[in-house]
Coordinates of C-alpha atoms and ligand atoms in Angstrom, one line a residue:
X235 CA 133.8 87.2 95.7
X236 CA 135.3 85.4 99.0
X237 CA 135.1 81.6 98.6
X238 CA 136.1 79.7 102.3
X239 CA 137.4 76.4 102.0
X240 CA 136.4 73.8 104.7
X241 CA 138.4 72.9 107.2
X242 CA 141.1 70.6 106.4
X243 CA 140.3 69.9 102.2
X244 CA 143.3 68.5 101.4
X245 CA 145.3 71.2 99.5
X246 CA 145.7 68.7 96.2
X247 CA 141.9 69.6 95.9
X248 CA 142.1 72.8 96.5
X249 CA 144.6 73.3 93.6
X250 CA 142.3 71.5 91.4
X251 CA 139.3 74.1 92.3
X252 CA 141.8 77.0 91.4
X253 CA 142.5 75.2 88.0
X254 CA 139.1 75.5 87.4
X255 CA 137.8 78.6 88.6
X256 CA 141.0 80.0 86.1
X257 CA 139.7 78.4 83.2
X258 CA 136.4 81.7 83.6
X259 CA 137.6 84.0 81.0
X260 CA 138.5 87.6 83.1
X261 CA 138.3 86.2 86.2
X262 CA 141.5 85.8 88.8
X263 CA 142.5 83.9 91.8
X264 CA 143.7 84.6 95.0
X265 CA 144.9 82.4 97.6
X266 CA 145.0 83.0 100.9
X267 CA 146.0 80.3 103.2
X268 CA 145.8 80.5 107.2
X269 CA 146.2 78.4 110.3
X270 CA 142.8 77.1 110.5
X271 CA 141.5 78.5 106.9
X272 CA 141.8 78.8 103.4
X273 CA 140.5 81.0 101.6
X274 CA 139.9 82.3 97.7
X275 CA 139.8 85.3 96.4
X276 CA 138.0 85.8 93.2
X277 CA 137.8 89.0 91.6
X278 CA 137.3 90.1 87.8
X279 CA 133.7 90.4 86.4
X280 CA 132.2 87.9 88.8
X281 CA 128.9 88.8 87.8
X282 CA 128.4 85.3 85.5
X283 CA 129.9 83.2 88.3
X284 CA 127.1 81.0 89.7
X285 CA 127.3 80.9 93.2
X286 CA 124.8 78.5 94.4
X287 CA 126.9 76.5 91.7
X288 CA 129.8 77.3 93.6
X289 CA 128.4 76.3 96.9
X290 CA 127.4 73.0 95.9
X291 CA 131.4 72.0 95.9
X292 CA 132.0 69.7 98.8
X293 CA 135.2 71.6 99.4
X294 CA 133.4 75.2 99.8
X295 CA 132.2 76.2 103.7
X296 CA 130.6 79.6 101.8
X297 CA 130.7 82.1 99.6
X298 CA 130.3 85.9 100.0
X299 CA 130.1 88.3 97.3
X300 CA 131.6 91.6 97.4
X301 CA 130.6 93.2 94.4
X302 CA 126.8 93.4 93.0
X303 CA 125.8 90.4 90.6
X304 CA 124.8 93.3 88.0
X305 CA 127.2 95.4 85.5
X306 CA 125.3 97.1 83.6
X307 CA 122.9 98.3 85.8
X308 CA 125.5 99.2 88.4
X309 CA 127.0 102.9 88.7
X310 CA 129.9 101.5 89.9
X311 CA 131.4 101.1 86.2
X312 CA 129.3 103.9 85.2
X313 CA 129.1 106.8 87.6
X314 CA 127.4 109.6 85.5
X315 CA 124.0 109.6 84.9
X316 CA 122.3 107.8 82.6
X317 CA 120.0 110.1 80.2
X318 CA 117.0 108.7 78.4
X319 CA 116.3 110.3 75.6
X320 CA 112.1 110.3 74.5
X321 CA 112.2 112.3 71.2
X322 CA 113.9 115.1 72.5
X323 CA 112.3 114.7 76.4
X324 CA 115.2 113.5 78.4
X325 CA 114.8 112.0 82.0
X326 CA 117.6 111.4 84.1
X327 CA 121.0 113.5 85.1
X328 CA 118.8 116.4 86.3
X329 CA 115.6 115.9 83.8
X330 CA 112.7 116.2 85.6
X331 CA 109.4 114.3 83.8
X332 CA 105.9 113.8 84.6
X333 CA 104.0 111.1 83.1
X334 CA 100.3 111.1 83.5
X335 CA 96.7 109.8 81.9
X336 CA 94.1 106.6 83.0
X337 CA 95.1 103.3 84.1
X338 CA 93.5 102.2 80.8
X339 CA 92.5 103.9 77.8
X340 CA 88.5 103.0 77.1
X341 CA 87.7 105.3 74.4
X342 CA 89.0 108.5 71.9
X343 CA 87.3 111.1 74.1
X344 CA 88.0 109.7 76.6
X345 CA 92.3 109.4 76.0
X346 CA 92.0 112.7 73.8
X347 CA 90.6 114.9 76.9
X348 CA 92.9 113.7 79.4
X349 CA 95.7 113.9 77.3
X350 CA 94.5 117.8 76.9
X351 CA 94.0 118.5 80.1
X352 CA 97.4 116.9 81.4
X353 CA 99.0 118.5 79.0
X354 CA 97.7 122.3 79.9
X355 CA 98.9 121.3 83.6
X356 CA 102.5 120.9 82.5
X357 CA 102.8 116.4 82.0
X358 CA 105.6 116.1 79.5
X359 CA 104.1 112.3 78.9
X360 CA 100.8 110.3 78.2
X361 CA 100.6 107.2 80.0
X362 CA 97.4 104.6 79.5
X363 CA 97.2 101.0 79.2
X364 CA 96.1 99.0 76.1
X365 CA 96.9 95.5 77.7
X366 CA 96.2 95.3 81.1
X367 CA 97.2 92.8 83.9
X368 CA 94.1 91.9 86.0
X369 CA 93.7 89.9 89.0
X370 CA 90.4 89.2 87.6
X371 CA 89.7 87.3 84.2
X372 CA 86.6 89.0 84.1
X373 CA 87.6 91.9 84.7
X374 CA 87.8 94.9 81.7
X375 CA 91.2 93.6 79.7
X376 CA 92.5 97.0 77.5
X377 CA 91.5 97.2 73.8
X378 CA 94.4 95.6 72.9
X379 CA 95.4 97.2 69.5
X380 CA 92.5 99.4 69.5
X381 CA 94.1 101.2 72.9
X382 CA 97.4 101.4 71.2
X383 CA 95.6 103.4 68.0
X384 CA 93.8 105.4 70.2
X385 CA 96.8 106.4 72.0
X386 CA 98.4 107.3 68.9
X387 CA 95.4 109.7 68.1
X388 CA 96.2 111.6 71.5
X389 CA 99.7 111.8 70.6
X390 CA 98.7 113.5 67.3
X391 CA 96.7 115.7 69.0
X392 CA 98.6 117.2 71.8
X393 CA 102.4 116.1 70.7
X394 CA 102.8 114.1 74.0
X395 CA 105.3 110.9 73.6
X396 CA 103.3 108.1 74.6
X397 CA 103.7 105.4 77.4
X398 CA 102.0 102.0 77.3
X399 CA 102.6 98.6 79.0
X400 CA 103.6 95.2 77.2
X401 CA 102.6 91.6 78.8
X402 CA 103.7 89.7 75.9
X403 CA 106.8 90.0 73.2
X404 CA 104.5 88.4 70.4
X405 CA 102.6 91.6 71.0
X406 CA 105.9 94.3 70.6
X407 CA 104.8 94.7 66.9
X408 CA 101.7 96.8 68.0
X409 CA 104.2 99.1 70.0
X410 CA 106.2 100.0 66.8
X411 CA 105.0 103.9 67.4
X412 CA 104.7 103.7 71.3
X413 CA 107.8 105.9 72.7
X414 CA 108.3 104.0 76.1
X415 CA 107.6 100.4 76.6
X416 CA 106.0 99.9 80.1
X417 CA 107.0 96.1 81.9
X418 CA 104.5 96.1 84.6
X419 CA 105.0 95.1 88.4
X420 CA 103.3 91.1 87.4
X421 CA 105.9 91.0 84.6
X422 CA 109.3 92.2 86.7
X423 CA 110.8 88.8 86.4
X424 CA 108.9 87.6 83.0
X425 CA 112.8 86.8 81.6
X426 CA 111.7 85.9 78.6
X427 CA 110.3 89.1 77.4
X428 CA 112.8 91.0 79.2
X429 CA 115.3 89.7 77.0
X430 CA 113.2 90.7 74.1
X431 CA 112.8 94.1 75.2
X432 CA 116.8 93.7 75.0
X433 CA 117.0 93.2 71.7
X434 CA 115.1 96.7 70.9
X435 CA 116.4 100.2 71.8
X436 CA 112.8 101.8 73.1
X437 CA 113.2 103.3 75.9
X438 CA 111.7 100.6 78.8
X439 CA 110.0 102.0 82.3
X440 CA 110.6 98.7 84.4
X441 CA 108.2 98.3 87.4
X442 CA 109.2 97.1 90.5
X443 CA 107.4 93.9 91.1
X444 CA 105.1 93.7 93.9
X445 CA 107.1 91.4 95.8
X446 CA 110.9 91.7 95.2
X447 CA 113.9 93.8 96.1
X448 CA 115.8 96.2 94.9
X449 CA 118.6 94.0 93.7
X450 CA 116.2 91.7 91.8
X451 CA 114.6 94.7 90.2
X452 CA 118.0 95.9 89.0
X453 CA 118.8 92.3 87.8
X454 CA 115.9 92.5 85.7
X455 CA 116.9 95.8 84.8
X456 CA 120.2 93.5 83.8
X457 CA 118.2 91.4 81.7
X458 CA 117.3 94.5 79.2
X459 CA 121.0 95.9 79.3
X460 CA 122.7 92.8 78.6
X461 CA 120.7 92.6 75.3
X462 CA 122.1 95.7 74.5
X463 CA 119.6 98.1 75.0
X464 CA 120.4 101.0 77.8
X465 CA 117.2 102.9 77.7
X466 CA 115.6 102.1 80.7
X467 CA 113.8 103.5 83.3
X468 CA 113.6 102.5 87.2
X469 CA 110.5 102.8 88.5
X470 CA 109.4 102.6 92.1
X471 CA 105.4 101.5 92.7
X472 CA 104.7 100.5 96.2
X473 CA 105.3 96.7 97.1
X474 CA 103.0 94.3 99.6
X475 CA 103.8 94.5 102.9
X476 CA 101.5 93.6 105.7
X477 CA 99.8 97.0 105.6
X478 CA 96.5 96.9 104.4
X479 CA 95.5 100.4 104.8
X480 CA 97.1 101.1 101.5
X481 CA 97.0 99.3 98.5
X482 CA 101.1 98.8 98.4
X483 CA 103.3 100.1 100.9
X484 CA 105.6 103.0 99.4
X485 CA 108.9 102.1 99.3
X486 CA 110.4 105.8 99.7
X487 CA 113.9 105.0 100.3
X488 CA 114.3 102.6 97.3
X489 CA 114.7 105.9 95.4
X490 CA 117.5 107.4 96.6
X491 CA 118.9 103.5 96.9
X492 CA 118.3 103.0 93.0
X493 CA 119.9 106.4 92.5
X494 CA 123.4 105.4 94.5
X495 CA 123.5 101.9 93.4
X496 CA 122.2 102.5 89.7
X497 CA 122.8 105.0 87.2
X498 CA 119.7 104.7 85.4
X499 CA 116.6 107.2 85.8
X500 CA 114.0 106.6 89.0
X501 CA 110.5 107.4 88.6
X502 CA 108.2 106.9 91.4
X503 CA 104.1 105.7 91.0
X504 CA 102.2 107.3 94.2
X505 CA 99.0 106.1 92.0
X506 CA 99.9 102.4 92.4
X507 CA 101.5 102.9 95.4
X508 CA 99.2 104.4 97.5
X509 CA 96.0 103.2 95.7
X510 CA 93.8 106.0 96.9
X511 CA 93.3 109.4 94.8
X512 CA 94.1 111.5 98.3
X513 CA 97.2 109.9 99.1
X514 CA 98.5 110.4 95.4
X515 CA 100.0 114.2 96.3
X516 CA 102.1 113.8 99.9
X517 CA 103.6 110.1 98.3
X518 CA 104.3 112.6 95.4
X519 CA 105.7 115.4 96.5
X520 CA 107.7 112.6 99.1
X521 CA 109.3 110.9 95.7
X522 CA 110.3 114.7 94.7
X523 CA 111.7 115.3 97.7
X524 CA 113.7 111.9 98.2
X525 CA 115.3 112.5 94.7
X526 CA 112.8 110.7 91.7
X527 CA 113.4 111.8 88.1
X528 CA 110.0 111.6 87.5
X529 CA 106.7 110.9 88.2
X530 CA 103.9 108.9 87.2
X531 CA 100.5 109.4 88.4
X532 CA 96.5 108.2 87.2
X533 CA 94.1 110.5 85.7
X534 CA 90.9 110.1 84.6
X535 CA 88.2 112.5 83.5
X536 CA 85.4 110.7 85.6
X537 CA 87.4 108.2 88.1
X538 CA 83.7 106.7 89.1
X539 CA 83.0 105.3 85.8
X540 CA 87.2 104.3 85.4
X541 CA 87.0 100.8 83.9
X542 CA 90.5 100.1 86.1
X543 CA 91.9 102.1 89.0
X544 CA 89.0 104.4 89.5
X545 CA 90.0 104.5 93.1
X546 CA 93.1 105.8 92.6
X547 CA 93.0 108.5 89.7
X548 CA 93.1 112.0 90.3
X549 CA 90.5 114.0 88.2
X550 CA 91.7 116.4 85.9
X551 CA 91.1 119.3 88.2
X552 CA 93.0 117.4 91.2
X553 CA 95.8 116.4 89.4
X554 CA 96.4 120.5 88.6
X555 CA 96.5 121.2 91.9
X556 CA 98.9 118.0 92.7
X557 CA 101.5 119.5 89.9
X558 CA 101.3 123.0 90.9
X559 CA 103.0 121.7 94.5
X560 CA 105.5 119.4 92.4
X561 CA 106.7 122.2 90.2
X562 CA 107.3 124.6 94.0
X563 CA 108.7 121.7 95.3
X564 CA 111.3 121.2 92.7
X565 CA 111.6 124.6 92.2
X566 CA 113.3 124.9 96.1
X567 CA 115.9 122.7 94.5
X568 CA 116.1 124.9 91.8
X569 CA 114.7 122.1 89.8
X570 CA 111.8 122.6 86.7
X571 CA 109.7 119.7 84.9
X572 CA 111.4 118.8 81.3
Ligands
LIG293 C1 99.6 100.3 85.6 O1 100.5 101.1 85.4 O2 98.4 100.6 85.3 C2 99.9 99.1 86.3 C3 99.2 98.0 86.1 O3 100.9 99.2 87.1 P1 101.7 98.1 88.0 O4 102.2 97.1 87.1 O5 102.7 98.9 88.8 O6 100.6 97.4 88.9
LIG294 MN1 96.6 101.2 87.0

């Protein structure tokens, strides 16, 4: 981190600044003092320095940082791959996964056929929401507990490891059995139950919110490491833009970014992304090609009658199709799913 030093600070103050920046545990000092400026050099782990704090010193012209404000996250102090490990199905450092099934789960034959057919067409995991974020209070809401149950029943039935998404840490008891802990786009920045999700060792697929960047996605991504838990998963859905031809504008490049600023596993949602079924395979096979461990995509065994995200769901026929082009695609890298 580069702090400047305004323009003739008299150099008493200047000392006492030092003094205090010192008293950081880790962090060092340098000074480097020129005909028209001053300026200090502050290196160590920076990343709990506060630097709007900083900049609200009368004696400080700016600060610039020169290393990421996250650790953890960063591949900087951890250049291999990070490896998540799902009961046995890794993702990450070369593991390809594919995690499929309905925006929400309504009903057992509904979750059990999907998860049947996704399976036969080669998705390692089951994805379907219990608690779901609407714009609409009105609209259909997840059956809660009932979801989670039911997801459990598909998991019995066809051995996939289960995905489903949390909105609220008072609710983390019902996920006891769930393998990967979703943290939706709406909940990128809910702090509070990212520090929760912390304090467990689930794997976590973390969103990207609709709205932010790629460092504030990694910060939250910070929030979950810090607590202590490493399992988590990067995952790229779309974000607004002006567009309105799609739901969210794909944000492509944010995977290979993720991948050379992050360690951590990048899995890319055309579903969300794209928000219509046809536009689910080329955003796809485009998050294959630009380097995504993994996939997730909507299915749904009648999209018209989908309580959520009908629009957007592949059928179970479609979505065959849509993986038979993944597994080529990969394949030209010499790449397989699992
Ligand atoms: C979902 O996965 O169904 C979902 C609500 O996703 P997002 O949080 O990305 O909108
Ligand atoms: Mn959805």
């Amino acid at each position: 981190m580069i702090i400047i030093i305004k323009p003739n600070t008299e150099k008493a103050r200047v000392t006492e600044f030092i003094t205090d920046l010192e008293k950081t545990p880790g962090l060092q000092t340098h000074l480097v003092e020129g005909l028209h400026t001053t300026i200090i050099g502050l290196v160590g782990d920076t990343s709990k320095v506060d630097i709007d704090q900083l900049r609200t010193n009368d004696i400080v012209e700016e600060v610039k940082r020169v290393q990421e404000p996250y650790k953890n996250a960063n591949r900087k102090f951890h250049p291999d791959d990070t490896i998540v490990d799902i009961g046995g199905i890794k993702i990450g450092g070369g593991h390809f996964q594919v995690i499929s099934g309905p925006c929400s789960v309504e009903c057992e034959e509904q979750i059990c056929e999907i998860a049947t057919r996704v399976r036969e067409s080669g998705s390692t995991m089951l994805r379907g929401g219990a608690f779901k974020p609407r714009t609409s209070p009105y609209a259909f809401q997840g059956l809660k507990a009932e979801g989670i149950d039911l997801l459990l029943e598909a998991k019995k039935k066809t051995g996939l490891p289960i995905v489903s998404e949390v909105m609220d840490a008072s609710h983390l008891p019902l996920f006891e059995n769930v393998d990967v802990i979703q943290v939706g786009a709406r909940n990128m920045q809910n702090f509070e139950l990212l520090k929760e999700l912390g304090h467990i060792r689930k794997p976590i697929l973390l969103k990207r919110g609709l709205a932010n960047t790629i460092e504030e996605m990694l910060m939250s991504a910070e929030y979950i490491m810090a607590g202590g838990n490493s399992n988590v998963i990067l995952c790229e859905r779309g974000i607004r833009t002006f567009e309105t031809a799609t739901r969210n504008t794909f944000d492509v490049s944010a995977i290979p970014v993720l991948k050379r600023l992050s360690h951590l596993p990048v899995v890319a949602d055309p579903s969300h992304a794209g928000g219509i079924n046809w536009l689910v395979e080329p955003l796809a096979l485009a998050a294959v090609a630009a380097g995504a461990d993994g996939l997730m995509i909507e299915v749904h065994n009648n999209p018209a009658k989908a309580l959520s995200d009908g629009k957007q769901s592949l059928t179970p026929d479609e979505f065959d199709g849509v993986m038979k082009k993944i597994k080529a695609l990969l394949a030209v890298d010499g790449r397989v799913i699992g």
